[in-house]
Coordinates of N, CA and C in Angstrom, one line a residue:
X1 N 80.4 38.0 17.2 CA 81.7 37.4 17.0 C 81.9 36.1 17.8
X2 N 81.1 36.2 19.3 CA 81.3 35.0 19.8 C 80.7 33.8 19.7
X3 N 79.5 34.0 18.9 CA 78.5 32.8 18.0 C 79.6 32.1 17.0
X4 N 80.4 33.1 16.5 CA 80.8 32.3 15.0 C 81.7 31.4 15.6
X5 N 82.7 32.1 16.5 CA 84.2 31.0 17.0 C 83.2 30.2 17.7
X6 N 82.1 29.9 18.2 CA 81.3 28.7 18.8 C 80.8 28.0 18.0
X7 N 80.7 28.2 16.9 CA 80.0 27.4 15.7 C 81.3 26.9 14.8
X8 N 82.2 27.6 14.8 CA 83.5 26.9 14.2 C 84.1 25.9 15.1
X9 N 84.5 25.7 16.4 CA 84.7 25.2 16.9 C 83.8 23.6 17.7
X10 N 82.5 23.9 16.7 CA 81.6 23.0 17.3 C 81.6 22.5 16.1
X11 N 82.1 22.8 14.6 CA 82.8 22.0 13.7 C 83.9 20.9 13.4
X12 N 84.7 21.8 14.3 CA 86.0 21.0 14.4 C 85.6 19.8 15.6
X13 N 85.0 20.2 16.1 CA 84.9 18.9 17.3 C 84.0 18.2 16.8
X14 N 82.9 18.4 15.8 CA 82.1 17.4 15.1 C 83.1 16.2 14.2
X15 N 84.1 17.0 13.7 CA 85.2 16.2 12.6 C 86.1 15.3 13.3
X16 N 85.9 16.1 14.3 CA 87.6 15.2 15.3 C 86.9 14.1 16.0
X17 N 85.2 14.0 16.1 CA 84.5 12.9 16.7 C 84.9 11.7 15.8
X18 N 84.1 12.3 14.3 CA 84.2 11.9 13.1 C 85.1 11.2 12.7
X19 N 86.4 11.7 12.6 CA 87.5 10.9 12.7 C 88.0 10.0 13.6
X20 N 87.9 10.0 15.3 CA 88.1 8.9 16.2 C 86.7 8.2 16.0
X21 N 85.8 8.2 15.3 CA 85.1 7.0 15.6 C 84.5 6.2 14.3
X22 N 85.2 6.7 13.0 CA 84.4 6.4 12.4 C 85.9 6.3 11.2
X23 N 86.6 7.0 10.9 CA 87.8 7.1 10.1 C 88.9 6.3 10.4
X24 N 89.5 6.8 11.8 CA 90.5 5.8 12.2 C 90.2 3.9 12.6
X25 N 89.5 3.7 12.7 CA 89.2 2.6 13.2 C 88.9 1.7 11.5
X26 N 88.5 2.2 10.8 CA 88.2 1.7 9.6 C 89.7 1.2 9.0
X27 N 90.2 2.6 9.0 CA 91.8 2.5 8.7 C 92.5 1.3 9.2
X28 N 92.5 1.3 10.6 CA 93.3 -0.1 11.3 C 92.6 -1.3 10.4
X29 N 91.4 -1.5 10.2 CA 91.0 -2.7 10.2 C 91.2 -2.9 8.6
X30 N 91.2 -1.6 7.9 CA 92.0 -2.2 6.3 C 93.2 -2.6 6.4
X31 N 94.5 -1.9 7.2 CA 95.9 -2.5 7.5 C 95.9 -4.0 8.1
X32 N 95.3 -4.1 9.0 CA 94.4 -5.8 9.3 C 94.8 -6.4 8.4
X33 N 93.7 -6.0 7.7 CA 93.2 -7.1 6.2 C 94.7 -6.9 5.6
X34 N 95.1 -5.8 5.1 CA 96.0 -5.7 4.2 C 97.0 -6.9 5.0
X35 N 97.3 -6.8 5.7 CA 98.8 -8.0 6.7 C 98.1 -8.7 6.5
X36 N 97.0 -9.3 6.5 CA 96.4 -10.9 6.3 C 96.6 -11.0 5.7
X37 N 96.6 -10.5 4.2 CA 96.1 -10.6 2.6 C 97.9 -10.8 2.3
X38 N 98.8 -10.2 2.8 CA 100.2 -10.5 2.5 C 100.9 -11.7 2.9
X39 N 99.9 -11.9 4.2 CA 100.6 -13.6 5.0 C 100.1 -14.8 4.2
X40 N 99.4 -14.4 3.4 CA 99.1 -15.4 2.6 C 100.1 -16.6 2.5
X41 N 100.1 -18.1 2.3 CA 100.9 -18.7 1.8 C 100.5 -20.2 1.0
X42 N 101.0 -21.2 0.3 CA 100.4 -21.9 -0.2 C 100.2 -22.8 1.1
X43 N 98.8 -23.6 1.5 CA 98.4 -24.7 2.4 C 97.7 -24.1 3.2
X44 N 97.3 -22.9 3.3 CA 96.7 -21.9 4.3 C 95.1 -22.0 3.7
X45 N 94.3 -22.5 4.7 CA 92.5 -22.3 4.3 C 92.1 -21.3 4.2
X46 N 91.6 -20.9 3.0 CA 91.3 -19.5 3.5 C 89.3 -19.7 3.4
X47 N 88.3 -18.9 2.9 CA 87.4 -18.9 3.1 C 87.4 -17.5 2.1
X48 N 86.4 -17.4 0.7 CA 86.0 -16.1 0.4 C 85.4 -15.2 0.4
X49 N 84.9 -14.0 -0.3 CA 83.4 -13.6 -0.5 C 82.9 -14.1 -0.3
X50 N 82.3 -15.0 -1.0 CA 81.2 -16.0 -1.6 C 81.7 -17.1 -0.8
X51 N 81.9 -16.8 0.3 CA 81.6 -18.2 1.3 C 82.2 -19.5 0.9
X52 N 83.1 -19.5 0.0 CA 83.7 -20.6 -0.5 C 85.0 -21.0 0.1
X53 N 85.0 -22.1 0.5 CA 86.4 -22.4 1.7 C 87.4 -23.4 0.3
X54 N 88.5 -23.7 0.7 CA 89.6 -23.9 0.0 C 90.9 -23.5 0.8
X55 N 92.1 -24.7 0.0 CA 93.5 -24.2 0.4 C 94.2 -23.7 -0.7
X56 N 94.9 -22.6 0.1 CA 95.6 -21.9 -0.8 C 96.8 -22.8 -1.9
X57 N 96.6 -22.7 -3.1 CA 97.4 -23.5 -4.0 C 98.9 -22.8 -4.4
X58 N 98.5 -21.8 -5.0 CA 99.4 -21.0 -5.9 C 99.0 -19.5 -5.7
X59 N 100.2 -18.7 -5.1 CA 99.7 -16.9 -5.2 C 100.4 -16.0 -6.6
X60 N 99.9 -15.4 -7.4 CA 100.7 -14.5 -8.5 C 100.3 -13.2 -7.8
X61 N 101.9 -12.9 -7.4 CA 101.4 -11.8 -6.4 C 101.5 -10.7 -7.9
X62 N 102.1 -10.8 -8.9 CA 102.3 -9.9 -10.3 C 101.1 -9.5 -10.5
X63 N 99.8 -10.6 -10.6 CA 98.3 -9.9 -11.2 C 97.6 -10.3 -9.9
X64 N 98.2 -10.0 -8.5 CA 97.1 -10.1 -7.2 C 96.1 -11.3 -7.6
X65 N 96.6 -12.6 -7.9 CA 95.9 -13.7 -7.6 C 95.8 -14.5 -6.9
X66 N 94.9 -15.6 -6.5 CA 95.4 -16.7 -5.7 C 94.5 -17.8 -6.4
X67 N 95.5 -18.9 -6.1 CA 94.5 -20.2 -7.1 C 94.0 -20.7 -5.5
X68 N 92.9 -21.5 -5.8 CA 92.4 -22.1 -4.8 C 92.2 -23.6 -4.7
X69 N 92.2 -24.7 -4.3 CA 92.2 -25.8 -4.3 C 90.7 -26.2 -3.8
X70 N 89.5 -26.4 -4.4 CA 88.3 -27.0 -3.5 C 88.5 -28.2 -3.9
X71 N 88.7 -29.3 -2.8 CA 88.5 -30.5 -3.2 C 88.7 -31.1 -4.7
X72 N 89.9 -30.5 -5.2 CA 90.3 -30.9 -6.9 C 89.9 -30.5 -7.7
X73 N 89.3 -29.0 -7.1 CA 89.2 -28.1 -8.4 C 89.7 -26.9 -8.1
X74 N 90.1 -26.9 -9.4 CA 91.4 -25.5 -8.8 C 91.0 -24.2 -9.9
X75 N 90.3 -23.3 -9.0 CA 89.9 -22.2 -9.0 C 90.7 -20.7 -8.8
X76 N 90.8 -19.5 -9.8 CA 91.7 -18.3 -9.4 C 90.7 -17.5 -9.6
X77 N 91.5 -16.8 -8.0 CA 90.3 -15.2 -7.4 C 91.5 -13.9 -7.4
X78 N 90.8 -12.8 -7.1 CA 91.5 -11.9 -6.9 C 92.0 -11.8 -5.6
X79 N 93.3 -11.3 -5.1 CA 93.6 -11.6 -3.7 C 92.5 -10.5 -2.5
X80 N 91.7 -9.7 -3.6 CA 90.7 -9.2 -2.6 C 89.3 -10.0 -2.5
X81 N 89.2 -11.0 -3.2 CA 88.4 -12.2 -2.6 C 88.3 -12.7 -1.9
X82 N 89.6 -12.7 -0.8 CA 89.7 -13.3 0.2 C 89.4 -13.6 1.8
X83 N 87.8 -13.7 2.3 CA 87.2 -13.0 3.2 C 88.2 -13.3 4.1
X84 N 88.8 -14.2 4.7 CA 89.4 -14.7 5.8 C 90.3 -15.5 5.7
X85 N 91.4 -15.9 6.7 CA 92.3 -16.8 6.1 C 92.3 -18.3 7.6
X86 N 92.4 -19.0 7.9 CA 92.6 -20.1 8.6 C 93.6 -20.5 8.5
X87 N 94.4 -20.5 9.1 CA 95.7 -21.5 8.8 C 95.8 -22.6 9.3
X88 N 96.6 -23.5 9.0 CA 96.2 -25.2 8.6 C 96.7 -25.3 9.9
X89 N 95.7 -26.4 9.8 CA 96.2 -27.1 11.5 C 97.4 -28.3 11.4
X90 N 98.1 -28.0 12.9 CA 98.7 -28.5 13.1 C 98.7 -30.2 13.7
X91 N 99.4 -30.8 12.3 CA 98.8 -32.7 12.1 C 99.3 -33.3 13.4
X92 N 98.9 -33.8 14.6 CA 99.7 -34.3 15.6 C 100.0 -36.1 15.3
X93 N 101.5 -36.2 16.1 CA 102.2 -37.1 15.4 C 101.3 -38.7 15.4
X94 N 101.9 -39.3 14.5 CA 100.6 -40.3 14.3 C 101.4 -41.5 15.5
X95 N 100.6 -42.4 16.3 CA 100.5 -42.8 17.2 C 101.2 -44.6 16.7
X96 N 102.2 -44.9 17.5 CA 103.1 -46.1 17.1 C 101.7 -47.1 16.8
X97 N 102.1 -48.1 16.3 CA 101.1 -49.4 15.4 C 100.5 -50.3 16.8
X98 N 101.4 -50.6 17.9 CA 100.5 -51.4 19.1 C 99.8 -50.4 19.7
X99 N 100.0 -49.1 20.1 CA 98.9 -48.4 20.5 C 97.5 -48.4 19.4
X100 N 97.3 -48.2 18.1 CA 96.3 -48.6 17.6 C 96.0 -49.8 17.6
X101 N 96.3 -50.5 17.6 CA 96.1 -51.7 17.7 C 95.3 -52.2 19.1
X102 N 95.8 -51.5 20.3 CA 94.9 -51.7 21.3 C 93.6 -50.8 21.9
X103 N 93.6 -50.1 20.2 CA 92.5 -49.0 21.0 C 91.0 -49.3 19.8
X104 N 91.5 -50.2 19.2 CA 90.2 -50.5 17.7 C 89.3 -51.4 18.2
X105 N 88.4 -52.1 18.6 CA 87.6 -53.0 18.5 C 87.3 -53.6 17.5
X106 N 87.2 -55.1 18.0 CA 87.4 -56.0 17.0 C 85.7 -56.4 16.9
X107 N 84.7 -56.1 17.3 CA 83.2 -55.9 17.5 C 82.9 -55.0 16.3
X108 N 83.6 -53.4 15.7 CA 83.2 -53.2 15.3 C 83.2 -53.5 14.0
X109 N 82.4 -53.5 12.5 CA 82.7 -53.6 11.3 C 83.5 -52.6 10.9
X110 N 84.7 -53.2 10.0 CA 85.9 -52.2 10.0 C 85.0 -51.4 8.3
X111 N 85.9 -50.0 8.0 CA 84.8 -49.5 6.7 C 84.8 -50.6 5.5
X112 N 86.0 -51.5 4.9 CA 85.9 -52.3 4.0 C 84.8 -53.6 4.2
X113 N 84.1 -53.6 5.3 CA 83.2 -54.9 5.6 C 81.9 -53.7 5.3
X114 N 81.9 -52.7 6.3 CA 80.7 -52.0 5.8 C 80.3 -51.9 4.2
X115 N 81.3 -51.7 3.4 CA 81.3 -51.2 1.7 C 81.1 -52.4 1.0
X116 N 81.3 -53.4 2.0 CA 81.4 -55.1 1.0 C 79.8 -55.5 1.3
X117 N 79.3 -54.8 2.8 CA 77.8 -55.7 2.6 C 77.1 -54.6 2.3
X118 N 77.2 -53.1 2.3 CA 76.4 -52.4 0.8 C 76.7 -52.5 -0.5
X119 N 78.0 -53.2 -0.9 CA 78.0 -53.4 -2.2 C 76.8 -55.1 -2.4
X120 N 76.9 -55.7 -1.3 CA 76.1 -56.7 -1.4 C 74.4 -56.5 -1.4
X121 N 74.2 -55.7 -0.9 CA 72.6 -55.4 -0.6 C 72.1 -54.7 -1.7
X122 N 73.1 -54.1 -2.6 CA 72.8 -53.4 -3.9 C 72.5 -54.0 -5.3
X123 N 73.5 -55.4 -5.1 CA 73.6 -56.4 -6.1 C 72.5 -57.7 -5.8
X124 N 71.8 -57.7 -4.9 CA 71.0 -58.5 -4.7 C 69.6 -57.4 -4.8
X125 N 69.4 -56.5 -4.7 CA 68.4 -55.7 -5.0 C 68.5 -55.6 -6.8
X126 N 69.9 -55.3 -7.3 CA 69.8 -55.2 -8.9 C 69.5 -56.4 -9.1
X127 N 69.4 -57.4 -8.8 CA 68.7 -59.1 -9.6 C 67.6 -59.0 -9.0
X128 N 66.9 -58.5 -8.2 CA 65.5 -58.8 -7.9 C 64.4 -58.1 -8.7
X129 N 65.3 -56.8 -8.9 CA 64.6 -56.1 -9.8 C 65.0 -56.6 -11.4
X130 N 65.7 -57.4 -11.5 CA 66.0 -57.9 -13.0 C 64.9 -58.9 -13.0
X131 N 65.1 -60.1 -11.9 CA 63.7 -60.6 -11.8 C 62.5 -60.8 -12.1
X132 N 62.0 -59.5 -11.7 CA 60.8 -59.1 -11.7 C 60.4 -59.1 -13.2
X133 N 61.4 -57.9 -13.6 CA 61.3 -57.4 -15.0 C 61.0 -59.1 -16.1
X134 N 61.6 -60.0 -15.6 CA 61.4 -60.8 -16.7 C 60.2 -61.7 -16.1
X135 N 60.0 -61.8 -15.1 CA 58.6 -62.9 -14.6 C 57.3 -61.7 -15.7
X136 N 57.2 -60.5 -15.7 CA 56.4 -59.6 -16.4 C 56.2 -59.9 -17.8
X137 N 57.5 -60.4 -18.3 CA 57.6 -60.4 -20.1 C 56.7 -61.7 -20.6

């Protein structure tokens, strides 16, 4: 009689392990997810399954969707797509016009001189190769 109540009781303490280490802890971290998945809002980065980053566009919480924004294409997942969420950073205020002004160098090539002498090195490469092509004919 005293084998069995030691063998039932070495049951229950198997379950009750079972449960603190392996059931409840699972539990919290789906309520986690679940509060993340509800804080959702449009401008918020999120990141998917599939490793795909994007801001949040538009949520239909009616068919659990969310559209996604990558770089101007606008993509809809299921709101359980959603691996993780980032929320947008905070823009710090943009800095009066004489402080930029005294922090730019005038040494360096600003980007429209850079894009004017690769558009230049491109269009002298396209006639050299046009060149060629006709000294051949």
């Amino acid at each position: 009689m005293n084998q069995s109540y030691l063998s039932i009781l070495f049951i229950v303490v198997l379950f009750a392990v079972m449960y603190f280490l392996m059931i409840r802890p699972q539990k919290k971290q789906q309520e986690k997810r679940r509060e993340q998945l509800s804080k959702i809002k449009p401008g918020d980065q999120v990141i998917t399954i599939g490793r795909l980053h994007g801001v949040v566009d538009e949520i239909n919480e009616a068919e659990k969707t969310v559209t996604l924004d990558c770089d101007g294409i606008y993509l809809v997942f299921d709101l359980s797509a959603i691996a993780s969420v980032k929320q947008p950073a905070v823009v710090a205020p943009a800095a009066n016009d004489d402080q930029k002004a005294d922090t730019t160098s005038t040494d360096a090539p600003t980007d429209s001189q850079t894009s004017d002498s690769a558009q230049e090195s491109d269009d002298k490469s396209a006639d050299s190769a046009d060149d060629s092509k006709a000294e051949n004919k």
